[in-house]
CSV table of C-alpha atoms in Angstrom, one decimal:
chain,number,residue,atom,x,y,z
A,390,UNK,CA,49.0,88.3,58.9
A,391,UNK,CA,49.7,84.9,58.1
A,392,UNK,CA,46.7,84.1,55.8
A,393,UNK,CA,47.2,87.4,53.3
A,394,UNK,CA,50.7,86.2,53.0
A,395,UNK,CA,49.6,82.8,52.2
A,396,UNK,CA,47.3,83.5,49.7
A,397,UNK,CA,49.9,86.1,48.4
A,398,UNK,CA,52.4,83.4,47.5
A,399,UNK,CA,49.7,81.0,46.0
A,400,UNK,CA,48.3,83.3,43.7
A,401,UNK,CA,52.0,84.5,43.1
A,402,UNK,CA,53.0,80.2,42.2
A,403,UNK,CA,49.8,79.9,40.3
A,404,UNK,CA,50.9,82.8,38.0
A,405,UNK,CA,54.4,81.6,37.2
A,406,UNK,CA,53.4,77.7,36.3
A,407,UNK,CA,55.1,76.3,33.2
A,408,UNK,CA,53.6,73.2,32.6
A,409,UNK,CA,56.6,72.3,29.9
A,410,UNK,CA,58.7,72.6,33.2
A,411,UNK,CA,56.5,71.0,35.0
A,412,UNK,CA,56.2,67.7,33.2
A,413,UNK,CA,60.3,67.6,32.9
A,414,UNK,CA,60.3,67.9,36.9
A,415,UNK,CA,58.4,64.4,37.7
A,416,UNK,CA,61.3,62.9,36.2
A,417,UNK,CA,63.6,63.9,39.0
A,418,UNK,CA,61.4,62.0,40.9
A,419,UNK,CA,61.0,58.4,41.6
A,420,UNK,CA,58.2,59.0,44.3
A,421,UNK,CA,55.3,60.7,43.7
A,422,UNK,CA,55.5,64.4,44.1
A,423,UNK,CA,52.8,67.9,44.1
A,424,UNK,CA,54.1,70.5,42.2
A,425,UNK,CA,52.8,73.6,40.7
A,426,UNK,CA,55.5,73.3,38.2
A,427,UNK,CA,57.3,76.8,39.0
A,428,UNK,CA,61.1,77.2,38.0
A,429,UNK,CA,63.3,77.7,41.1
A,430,UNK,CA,64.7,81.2,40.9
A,431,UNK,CA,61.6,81.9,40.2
A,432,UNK,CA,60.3,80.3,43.2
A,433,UNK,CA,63.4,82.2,45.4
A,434,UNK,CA,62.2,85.8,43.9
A,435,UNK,CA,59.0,84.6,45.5
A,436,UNK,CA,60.7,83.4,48.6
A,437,UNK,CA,62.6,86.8,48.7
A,438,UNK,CA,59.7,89.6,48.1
A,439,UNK,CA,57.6,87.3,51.1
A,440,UNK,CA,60.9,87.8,53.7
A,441,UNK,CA,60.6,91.8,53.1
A,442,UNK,CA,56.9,91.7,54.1
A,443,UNK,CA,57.7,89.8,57.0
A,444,UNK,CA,61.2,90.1,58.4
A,445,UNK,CA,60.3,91.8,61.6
A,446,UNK,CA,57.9,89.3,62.7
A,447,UNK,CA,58.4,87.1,65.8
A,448,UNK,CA,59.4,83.8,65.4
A,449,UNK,CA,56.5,81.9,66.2
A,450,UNK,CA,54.7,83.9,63.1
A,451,UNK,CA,56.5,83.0,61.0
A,452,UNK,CA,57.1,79.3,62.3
A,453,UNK,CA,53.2,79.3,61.9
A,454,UNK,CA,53.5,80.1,58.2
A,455,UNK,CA,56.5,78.2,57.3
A,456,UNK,CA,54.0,75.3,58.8
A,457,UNK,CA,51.0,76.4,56.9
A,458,UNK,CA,53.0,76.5,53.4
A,459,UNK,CA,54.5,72.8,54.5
A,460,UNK,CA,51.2,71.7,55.1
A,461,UNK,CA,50.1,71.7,51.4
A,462,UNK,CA,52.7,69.3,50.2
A,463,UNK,CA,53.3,71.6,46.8
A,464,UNK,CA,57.2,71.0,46.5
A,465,UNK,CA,57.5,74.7,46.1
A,466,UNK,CA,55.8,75.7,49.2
A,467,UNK,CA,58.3,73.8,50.6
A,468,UNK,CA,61.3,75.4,49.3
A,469,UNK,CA,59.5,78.9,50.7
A,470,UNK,CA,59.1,77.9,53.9
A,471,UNK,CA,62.7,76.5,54.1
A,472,UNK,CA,63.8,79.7,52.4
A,473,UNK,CA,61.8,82.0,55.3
A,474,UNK,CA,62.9,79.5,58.2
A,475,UNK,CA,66.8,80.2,57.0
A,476,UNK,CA,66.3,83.8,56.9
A,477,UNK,CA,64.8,83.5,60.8
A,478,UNK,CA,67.9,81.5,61.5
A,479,UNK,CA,69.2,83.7,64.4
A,480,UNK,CA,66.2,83.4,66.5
A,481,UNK,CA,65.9,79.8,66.4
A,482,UNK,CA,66.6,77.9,70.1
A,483,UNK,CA,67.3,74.6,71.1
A,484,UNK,CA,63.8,74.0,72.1
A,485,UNK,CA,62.4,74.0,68.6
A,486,UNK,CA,64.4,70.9,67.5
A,487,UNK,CA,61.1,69.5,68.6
A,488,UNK,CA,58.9,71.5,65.6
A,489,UNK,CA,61.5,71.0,63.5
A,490,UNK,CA,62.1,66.8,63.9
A,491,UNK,CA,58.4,67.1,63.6
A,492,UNK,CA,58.3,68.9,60.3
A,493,UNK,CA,61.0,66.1,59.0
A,494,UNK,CA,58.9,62.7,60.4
A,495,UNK,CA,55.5,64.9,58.8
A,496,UNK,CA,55.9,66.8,55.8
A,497,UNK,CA,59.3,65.7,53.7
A,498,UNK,CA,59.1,63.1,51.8
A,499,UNK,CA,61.3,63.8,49.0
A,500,UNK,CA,64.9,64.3,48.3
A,501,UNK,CA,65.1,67.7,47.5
A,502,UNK,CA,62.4,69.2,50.6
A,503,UNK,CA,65.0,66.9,52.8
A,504,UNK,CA,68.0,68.6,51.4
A,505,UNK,CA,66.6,71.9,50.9
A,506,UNK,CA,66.0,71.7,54.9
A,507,UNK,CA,68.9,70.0,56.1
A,508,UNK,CA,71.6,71.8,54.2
A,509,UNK,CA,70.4,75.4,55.2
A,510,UNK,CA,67.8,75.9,58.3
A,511,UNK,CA,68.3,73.0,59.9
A,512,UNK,CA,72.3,72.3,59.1
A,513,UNK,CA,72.7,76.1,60.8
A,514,UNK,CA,70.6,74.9,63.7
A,515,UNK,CA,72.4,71.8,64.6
A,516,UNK,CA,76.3,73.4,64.0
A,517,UNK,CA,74.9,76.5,66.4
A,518,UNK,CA,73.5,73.9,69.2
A,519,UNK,CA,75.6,71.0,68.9
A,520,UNK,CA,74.2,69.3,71.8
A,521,UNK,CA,71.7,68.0,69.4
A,522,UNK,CA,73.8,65.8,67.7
A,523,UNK,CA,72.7,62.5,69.8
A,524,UNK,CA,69.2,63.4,68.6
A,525,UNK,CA,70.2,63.5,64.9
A,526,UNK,CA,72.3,60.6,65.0
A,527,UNK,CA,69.3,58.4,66.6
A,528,UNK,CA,67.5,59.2,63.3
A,529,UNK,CA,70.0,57.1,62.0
A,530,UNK,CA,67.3,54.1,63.4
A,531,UNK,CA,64.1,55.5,61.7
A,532,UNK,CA,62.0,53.5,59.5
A,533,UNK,CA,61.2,56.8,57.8
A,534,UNK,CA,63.8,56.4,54.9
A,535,UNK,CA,63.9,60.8,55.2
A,536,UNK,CA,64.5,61.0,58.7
A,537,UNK,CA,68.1,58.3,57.9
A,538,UNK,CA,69.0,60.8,55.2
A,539,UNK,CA,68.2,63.8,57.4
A,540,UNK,CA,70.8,62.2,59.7
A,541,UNK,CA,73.3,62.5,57.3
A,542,UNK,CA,72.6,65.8,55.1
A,543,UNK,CA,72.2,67.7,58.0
A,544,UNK,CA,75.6,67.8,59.1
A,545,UNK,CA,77.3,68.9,55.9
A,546,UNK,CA,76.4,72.7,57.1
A,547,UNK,CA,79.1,71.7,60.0
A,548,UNK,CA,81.3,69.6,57.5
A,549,UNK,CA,81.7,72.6,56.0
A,550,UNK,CA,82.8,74.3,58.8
A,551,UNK,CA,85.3,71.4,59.5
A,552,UNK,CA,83.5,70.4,62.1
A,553,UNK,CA,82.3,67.0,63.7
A,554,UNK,CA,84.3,64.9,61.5
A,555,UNK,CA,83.8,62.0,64.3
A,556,UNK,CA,80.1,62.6,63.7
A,557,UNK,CA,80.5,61.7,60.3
A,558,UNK,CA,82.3,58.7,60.8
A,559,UNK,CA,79.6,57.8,63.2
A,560,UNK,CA,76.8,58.3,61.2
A,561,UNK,CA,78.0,57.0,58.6
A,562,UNK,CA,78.8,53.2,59.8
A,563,UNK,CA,75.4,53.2,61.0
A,564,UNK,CA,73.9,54.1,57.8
A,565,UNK,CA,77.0,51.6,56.3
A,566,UNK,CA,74.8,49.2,54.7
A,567,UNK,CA,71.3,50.7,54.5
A,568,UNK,CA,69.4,49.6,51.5
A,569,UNK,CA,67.5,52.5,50.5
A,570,UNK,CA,69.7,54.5,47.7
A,571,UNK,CA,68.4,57.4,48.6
A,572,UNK,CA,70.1,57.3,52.1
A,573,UNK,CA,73.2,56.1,50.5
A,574,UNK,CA,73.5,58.6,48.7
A,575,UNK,CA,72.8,60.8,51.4
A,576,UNK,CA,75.6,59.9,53.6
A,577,UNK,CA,77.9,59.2,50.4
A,578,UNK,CA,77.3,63.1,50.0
A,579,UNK,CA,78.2,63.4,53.8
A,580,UNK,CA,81.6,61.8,53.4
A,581,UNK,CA,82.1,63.4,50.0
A,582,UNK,CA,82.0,67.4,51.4
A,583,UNK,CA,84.0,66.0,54.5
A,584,UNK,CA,86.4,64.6,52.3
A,585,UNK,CA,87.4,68.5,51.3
A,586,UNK,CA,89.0,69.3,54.8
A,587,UNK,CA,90.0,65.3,55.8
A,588,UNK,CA,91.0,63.8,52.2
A,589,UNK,CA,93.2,61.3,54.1
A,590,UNK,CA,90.4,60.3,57.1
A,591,UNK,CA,87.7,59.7,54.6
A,592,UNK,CA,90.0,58.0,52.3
A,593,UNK,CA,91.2,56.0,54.7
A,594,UNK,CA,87.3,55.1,56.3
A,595,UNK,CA,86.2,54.3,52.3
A,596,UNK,CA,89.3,51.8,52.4
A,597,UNK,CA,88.7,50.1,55.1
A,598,UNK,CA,84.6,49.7,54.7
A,599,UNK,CA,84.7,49.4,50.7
A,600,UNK,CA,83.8,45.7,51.1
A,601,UNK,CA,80.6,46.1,52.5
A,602,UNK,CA,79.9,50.1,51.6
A,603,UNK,CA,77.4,50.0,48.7
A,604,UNK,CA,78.8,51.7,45.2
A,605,UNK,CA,76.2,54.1,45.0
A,606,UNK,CA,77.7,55.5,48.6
A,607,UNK,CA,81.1,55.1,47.4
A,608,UNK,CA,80.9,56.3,44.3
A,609,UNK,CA,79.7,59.7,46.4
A,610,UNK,CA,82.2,59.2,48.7
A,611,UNK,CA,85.1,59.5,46.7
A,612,UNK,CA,84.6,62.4,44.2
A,613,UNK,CA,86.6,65.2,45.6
A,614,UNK,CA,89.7,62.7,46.5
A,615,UNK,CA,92.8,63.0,44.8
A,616,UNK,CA,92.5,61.6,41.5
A,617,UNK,CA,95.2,58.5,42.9
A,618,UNK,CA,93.3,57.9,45.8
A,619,UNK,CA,89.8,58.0,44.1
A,620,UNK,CA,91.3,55.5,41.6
A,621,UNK,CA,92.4,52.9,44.4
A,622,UNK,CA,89.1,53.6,46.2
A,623,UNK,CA,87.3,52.6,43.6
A,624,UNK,CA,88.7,49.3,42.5
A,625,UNK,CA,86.9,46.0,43.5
């Protein structure tokens, strides 16, 4: 079934290109990046219409597409098979961690695939087994700039759930001073959506690590504060 499917959703990209859209998309961009140059919703409609053909297959079908659509590197196949994985999200256990660390080290390698993943199909997987936590926070290490990020933007799904709040705090000094902007930004965005629930914690953690926390992090960081205490966060 998979392969009808497949070539059902490339035929479906293919006829919704605009290549005016497409061009203004490589400018979100820094890295280089395969797109077919489809508008999101548009891409979701797709996303949608696939999940009725398929929503009472097993999981490991449609694991086996999701990997397929991964596999091609077109941005938007991405965002399906993130899109199908969510809607599967109840059947997921804690042994596919293993596919799914997989799919992060192999096939993201952009901002918005990481985010797309990490705030959805994978944030849901880690807040339902939180014993997994020690294996996101050792991405926290990883010389794949995707995987630090990952470490980060996949626990806002439980941020917002006011959960792991000492997580946070953990990941975030060991992500303190990493260079790469796009993982300070990633756990700036961590702290920010924690700082909803915990004003005064993250506050308080911005205050006492502004010295060395890049701006680009802070700057994230303190959005949501209180104007006063975004103020005297951000003074140098």
């Amino acid at each position: 079934m998979e392969k009808p499917l497949l070539t059902q959703i490339r035929n479906e990209l293919t006829q919704h290109v605009d290549q005016t859209y497409k061009k203004q998309s490589y400018y979100f961009y820094k890295e280089p990046i395969k797109l077919y140059g489809v508008r999101s919703a548009t891409v979701k409609k797709i996303a949608q219409t696939s999940f009725a053909q398929i929503k009472s297959w097993n999981k490991q079908d449609n694991i086996a597409l999701c990997e397929q659509l991964l596999a091609s590197g077109y941005n938007e196949e991405h965002a399906i098979a993130f899109n199908l994985l969510f809607r599967f999200k109840k059947k997921y256990e804690p042994a596919d961690f293993e596919t799914f660390e997989r799919w992060l080290q192999k096939y993201v390698s952009n901002w918005s695939s990481c985010d797309d993943f990490c705030t959805h199909a994978l944030g849901y997987f880690i807040f339902t087994f939180p014993e997994l936590l020690p294996h996101v926070y050792a991405w926290t290490k990883d010389k794949n700039r995707w995987m630090r990020r990952a470490s980060a933007v996949a626990l806002i799904y439980s941020v917002r759930k006011q959960k792991v709040l000492s997580q946070i705090l953990k990941t975030a000094d060991a992500l303190l001073i990493d260079q790469d902007d796009m993982v300070q930004k990633g756990y700036g965005w961590m702290l920010k959506e924690a700082s909803d629930d915990f004003p005064k914690e993250i506050f308080d953690y911005v205050m006492k690590h502004k010295q060395a926390m890049p701006r680009t992090a802070l700057r994230y960081a303190v959005e949501k504060l209180p104007v006063a205490m975004k103020k005297e966060a951000m003074k140098k």
